[in-house]
XYZ file of C-alpha atoms in Angstrom:
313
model
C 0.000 0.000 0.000
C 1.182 3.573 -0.803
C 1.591 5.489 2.003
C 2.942 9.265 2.264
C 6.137 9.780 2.296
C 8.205 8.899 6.032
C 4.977 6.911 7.404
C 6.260 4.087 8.816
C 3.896 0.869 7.985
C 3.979 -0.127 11.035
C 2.749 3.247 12.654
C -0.713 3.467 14.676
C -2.516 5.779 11.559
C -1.685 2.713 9.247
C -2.684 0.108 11.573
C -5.843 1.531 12.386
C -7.047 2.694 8.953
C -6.001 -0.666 6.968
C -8.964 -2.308 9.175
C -11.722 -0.977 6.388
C -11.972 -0.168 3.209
C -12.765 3.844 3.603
C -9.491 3.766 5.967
C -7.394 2.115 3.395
C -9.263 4.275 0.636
C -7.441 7.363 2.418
C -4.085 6.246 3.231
C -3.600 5.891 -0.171
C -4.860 9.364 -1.690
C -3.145 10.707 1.773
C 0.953 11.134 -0.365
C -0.976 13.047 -2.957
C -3.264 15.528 0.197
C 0.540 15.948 1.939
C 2.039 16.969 -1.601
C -0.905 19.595 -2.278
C -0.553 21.272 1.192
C 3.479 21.547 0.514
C 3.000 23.179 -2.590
C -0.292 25.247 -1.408
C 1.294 26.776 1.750
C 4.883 26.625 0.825
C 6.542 24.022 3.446
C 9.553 22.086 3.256
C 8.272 18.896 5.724
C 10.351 16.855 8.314
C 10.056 13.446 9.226
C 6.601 12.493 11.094
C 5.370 12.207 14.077
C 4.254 8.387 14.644
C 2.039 8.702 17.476
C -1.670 9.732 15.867
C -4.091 6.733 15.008
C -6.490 8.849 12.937
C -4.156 11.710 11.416
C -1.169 12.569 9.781
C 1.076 14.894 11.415
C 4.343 16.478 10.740
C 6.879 19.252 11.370
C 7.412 21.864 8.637
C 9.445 25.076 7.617
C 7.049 27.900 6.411
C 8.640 30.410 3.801
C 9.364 32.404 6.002
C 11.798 30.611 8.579
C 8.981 29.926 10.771
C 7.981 26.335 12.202
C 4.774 24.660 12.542
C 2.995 21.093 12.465
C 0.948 20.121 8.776
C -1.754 17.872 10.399
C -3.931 15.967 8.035
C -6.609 13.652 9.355
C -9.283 10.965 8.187
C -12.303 12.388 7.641
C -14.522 11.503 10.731
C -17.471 13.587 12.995
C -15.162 13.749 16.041
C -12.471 15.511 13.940
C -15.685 17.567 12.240
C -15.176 20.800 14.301
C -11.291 20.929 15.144
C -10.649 23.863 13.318
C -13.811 26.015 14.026
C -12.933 25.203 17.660
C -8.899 26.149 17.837
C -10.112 29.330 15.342
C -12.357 30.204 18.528
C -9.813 29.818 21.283
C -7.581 31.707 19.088
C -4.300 30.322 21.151
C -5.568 31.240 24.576
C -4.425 27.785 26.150
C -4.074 25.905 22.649
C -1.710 25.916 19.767
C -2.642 28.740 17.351
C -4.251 28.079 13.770
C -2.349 29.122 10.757
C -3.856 27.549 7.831
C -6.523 25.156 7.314
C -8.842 23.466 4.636
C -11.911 21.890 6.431
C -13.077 20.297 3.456
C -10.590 17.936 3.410
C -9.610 18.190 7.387
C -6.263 19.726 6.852
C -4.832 22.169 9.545
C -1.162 24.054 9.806
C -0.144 24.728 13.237
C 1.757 26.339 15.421
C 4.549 23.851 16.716
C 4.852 23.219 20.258
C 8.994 23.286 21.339
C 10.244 20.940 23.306
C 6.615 19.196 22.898
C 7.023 17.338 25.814
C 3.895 15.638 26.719
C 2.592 16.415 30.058
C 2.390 13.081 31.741
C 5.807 12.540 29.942
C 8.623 10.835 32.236
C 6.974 9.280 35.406
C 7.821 10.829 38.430
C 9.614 8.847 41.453
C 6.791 7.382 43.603
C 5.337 10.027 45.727
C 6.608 12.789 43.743
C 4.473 15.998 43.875
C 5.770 16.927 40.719
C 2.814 14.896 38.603
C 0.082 16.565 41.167
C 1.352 20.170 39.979
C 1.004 19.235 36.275
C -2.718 17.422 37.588
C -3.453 20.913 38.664
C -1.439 22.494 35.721
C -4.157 20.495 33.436
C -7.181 21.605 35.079
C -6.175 25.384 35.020
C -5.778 25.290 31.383
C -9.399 23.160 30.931
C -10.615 26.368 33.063
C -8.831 29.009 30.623
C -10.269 27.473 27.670
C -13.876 27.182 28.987
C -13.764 30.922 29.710
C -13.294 31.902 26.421
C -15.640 34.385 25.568
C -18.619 34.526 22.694
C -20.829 31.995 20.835
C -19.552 28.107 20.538
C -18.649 27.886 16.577
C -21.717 26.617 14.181
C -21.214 22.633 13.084
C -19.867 21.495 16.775
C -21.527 18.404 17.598
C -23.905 18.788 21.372
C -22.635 16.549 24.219
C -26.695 15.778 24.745
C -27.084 14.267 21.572
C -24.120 12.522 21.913
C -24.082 11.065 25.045
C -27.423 9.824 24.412
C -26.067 7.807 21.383
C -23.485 6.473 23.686
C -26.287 5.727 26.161
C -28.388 3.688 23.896
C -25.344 1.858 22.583
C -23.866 0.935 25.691
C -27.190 -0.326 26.856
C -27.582 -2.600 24.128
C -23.856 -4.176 24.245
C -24.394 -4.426 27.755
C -27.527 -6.765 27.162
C -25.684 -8.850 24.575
C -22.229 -9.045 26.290
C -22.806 -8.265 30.092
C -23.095 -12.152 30.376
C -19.667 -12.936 29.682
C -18.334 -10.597 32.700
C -20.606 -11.897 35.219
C -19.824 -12.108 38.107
C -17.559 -8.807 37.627
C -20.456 -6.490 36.211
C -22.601 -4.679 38.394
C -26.242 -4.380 36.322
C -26.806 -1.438 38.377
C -23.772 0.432 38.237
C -23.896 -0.170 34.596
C -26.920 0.757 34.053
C -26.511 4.122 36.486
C -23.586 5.015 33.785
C -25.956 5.032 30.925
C -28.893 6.911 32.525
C -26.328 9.149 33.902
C -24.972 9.692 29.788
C -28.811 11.171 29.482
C -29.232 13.393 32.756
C -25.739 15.104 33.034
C -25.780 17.128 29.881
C -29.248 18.468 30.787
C -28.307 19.466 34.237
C -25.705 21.581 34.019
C -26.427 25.541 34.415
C -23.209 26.004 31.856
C -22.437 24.973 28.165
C -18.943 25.584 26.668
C -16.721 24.775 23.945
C -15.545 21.494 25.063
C -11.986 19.740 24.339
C -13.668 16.807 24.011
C -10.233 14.589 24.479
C -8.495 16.364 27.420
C -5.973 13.545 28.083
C -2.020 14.352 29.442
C -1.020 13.468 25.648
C -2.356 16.959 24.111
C -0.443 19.155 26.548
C 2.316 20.225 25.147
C 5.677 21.706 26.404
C 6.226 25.295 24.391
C 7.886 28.230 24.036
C 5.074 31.135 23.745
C 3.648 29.206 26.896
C 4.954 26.903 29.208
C 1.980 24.408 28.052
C -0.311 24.389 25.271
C -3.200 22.560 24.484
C -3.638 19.734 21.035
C -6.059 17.425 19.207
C -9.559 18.566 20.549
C -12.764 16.468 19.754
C -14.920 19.611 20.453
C -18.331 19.072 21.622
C -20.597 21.880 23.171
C -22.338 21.251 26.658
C -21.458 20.656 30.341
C -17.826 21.310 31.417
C -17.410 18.773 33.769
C -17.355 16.151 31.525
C -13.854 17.078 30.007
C -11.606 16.458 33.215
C -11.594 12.678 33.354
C -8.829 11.333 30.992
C -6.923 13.557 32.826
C -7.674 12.504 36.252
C -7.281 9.185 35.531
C -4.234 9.120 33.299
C -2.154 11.521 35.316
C -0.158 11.145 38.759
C -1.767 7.865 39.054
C 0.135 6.769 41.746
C -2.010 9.367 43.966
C -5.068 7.624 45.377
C -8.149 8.632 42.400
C -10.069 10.779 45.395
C -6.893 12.858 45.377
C -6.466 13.396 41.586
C -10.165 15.037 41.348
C -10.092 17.078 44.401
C -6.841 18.465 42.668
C -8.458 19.060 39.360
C -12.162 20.129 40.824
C -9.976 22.312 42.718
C -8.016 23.642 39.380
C -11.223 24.014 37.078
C -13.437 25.451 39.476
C -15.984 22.195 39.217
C -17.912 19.749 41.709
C -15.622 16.931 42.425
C -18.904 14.647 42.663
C -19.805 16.118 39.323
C -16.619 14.761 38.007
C -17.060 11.604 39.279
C -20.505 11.052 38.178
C -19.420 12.154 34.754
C -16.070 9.400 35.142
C -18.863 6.841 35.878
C -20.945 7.484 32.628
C -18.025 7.435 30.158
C -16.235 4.241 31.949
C -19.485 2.545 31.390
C -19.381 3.561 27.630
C -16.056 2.651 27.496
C -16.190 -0.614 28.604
C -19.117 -2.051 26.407
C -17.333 0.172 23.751
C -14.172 -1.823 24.764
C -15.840 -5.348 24.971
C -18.256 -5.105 21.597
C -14.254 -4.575 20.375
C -12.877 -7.520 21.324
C -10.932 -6.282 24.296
C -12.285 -8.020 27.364
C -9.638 -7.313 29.449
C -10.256 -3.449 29.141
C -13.621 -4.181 29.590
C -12.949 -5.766 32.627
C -10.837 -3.230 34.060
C -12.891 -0.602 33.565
C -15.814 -2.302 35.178
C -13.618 -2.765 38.236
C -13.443 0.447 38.426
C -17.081 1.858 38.790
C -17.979 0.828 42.696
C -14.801 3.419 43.447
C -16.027 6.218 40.776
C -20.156 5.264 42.180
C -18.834 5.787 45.805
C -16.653 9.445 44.921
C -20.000 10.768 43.201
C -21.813 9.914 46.232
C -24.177 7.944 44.041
């Protein structure tokens, strides 16, 4: 299969894509997309990143001296409204937006020096350094929900999506909930799906969303000491971004910890973060066993009596 130029076969965009046709469909039309965007905005490209399972990414030289990132990615709805949203936060807590071609999801960026991720290089066991960066995460989740004026048009609603992921997980959990048994609580996992419908409608705020706030898109820079990558914007309640933070980051602080830190940095309910951990664990882990991966399944049902208890549910 042709692939564009530097992308190693092996990479995590290549092994995810070749699984269907419309994946494999794009990897190869994706040397031609990088070669129009070099010539169109004038970039000499480096070698790139591996890292991204839906998207291309690399560094580049502008014309003028200047560095940034060419980022091309597989048409999908999650990637639908990355541009409208990083052209609204206009670099307040994210990389800025230089170029970009929506049509065919293609997006220059400001590049992010060292880029240094911000769960990169565990800290020793007890360190307080990973805590700082906990809180360093929810300050900037805070900065970018106070942006000011009107969420951009074509952003998906967290309502209507969470109640897709509601249905959904309901109906894997009736087909597959069998094969976990004893380790699946029916009423813990059915709490996580009616909690998917109520949370978006009970929150007294809506905002411009991340939509994938994990430790991976913050990024050591230059014009800031951290900037912000790779949202999956959605429009709705801000207490559902924290939890891939909170439970990627300084994980060897006990989880109550980790989101009284965060509630603390973002200015939300720690039960509210919790209750919102519950309802996307239970997604995740029908979403994780309808896809073959019962041991992720199984770990994150494991994990629901703890996130039930912290949301006082």
């Amino acid at each position: 299969m042709s692939t564009a130029p530097g992308v190693p076969l092996a990479s995590p965009l290549v092994a995810t894509l070749a699984r269907h046709e419309a994946g494999r469909q794009w990897l190869r039309q994706l040397p031609g997309l990088v070669a129009d965007y070099q010539a169109r905005w004038r970039l000499r490209i480096g070698a790139p990143f591996t890292g991204g399972s839906c998207s291309w990414a690399a560094p580049v030289h502008r014309e003028d001296g200047s560095t940034a990132v060419l980022k091309v990615t597989w048409p999908h709805p999650e990637a639908a409204g990355e541009a409208a949203a990083m052209r609204h936060w206009a670099g307040a807590g994210t990389v800025r937006l230089l170029e970009a071609d929506e049509r065919r999801y293609a997006l220059l960026l400001e590049r992010c020096e060292p880029g240094t991720a911000l769960d990169a290089g565990p800290p020793p066991h007890g360190s307080r350094v990973a805590v700082e960066r906990l809180r360093t995460g929810g300050a900037l989740l805070a900065e970018l929900w106070r942006v000011g004026g009107d969420a951009p048009g074509g952003v998906a609603e967290l309502a209507a999506v969470c109640a897709s992921w509601a249905t959904l997980a309901e109906e894997r959990a009736d087909r597959l909930a069998a094969r976990f048994a004893p380790r699946v609580d029916p009423g813990l996992s059915a709490l996580g799906a009616r909690l998917l419908r109520e949370l978006p409608g009970s929150s007294g705020r809506h905002v411009l969303l991340h939509g994938d706030f994990n430790p991976g898109n913050v990024l050591a820079a230059e014009r800031r000491p951290w900037l912000v990558i790779d949202p999956k914007p959605m429009v709705g309640d801000p207490a559902y971004d924290p939890w891939p933070l909170i439970e990627q980051m300084a994980t060897d602080r006990p989880l109550g910890e980790r989101f009284a830190v965060v509630a603390d940095a973002c200015g939300q309910p720690r039960d509210r973060l919790a209750a919102w951990a519950l309802a996307r664990t239970v997604e995740y882990a029908w979403w994780a066993a309808d896809h073959g991966d019962a041991e992720e399944c199984a770990d994150a049902l494991a994990l629901l009596p703890v996130l039930a208890r912290l949301a006082d549910r």
